[in-house]
Amino acid sequence: MTKIRLEAISTKAPHDIEKDATKKRLETLLEELDELQNLLYAQNRHAVLVVIQGMDASGKDGLIRRVFGRLNPEGVQVASFKEPTAVELSHDFLWRIHLQAPAKGRIQVFNRSHYEDILVTRVHQMIDDDTAKKRMRAINDFEWLLHELGDTHILKFYLHTSPEERHKRLEERLSIPSKMWKYNDSDSKEAKLWPAYEKAYEDCFDHCSDIPWIVVPSDQNWYKEFVVAQTLKDTLKGLKMKYPGLKK
Amino acid sequence: MTKIRLEAISTKAPHDIEKDATKKRLETLLEELDELQNLLYAQNRHAVLVVIQGMDASGKDGLIRRVFGRLNPEGVQVASFKEPTAVELSHDFLWRIHLQAPAKGRIQVFNRSHYEDILVTRVHQMIDDDTAKKRMRAINDFEWLLHELGDTHILKFYLHTSPEERHKRLEERLSIPSKMWKYNDSDSKEAKLWPAYEKAYEDCFDHCSDIPWIVVPSDQNWYKEFVVAQTLKDTLKGLKMKYPGLKK
């Protein structure tokens, strides 16, 4: 398998993809997803876990709002993993994650995830390489467990953006009132660490790819949303689900 | 490592162990455990998981009551794993187990555990060998995670009793008022399956022994309690804990 090297991957939609047509296709996709989700819920056999990772300002919240926000919330939950609490820190790093694993029939979205435990923690040198290695092994084991013994289909998206686009978005947080709440004092400090984050991401693509990563060109929101919706649809279609009929 | 073959292991205390003297030593042990548990709680660095397995009437409840019931309940919790609920069944089999993993500073007792998922389920042919094999792998991964990344010291006790002793105890459930609540219609049906349970146990000793099993001769309650208390004390002593002094 070719290694993922972010530098070599475009952050933009391919040139032959047309914006307006894609937006129309996205609308159709969202309608199809609504029906497929209903089927997933009714059949109550498979679970879907959608992991969303990406740097600050890569558009994670917007993606969740505009794609998953269109589905029936009875069958979709979002878990946002912020800095761990004292109780969470008193357990192994996967404890709080496992707790939020999807039940059968459900789609669970992780806004950030267990991967932060080998990303932000490494960039800020809060853990050594040996611990990072152990965590990677534990992550592979954990995803295997969910997949093999929890009937869970896992999609791991990396929202790939250019530094220029991220800088532009961070600046908007200072000037656009509806975006100011997202501004964080540490944003500019973290921006200096982007190359280190990119390296940590590539390391985690290399070592935690039993379930493959999907790198989504995300400078344009419309394309990012389209790719994620299309991938989710293909996954749900692949389950070959059927309505179970009357209960016996 | 020699394989554990239950037939070859006595269910009784060795002949040179004297009952009254052992009961006195147990009292001393319980006082020492009280102090060690306080230290574990104060230092807030290690966790202890005590898994208790054994057939019906092997004396799990009594052990918990007479040994762990003597410790400060602020630092000790017991999770009894009964038949899984609908919500628990909608997740992988380790989901409800992981949720109950001990926090740092705590002792968690499992009255039955994740091992039931490769014991009762196999004896009653609710899962095939392939699933059992996957679950065994998942159990080894899980215990590794708790140990390596959760600072959790795991003690796995099998309460080893003779069929004669178990039959005697089951009959008491029919005649002694304070024991009647434990009687279960299925007891006698399950008793016919004891040889199959023994086989399933040996299979799980063979395949889930990265963290070793401790087979406790349990026909006599006083000896069983002594062995478990002594093992717990040795484990806590081995952590070389210190009171942390004033908070910085």
Coordinates of C-alpha atoms in Angstrom, one line a residue, chain B residues 24 35 44 86-87 108 113 140 181 185 239:
Chain B
K24 CA -6.3 -15.6 62.6
E35 CA -4.2 0.3 55.3
N44 CA -4.1 7.7 43.1
A86 CA -30.7 -5.2 25.3
V87 CA -28.5 -2.1 25.3
Q108 CA -12.8 -3.0 41.2
S113 CA -16.8 -10.9 33.9
N140 CA -6.1 -10.5 25.6
W181 CA -33.1 -16.5 47.5
D185 CA -34.8 -23.2 38.6
L239 CA 3.4 -1.6 44.0

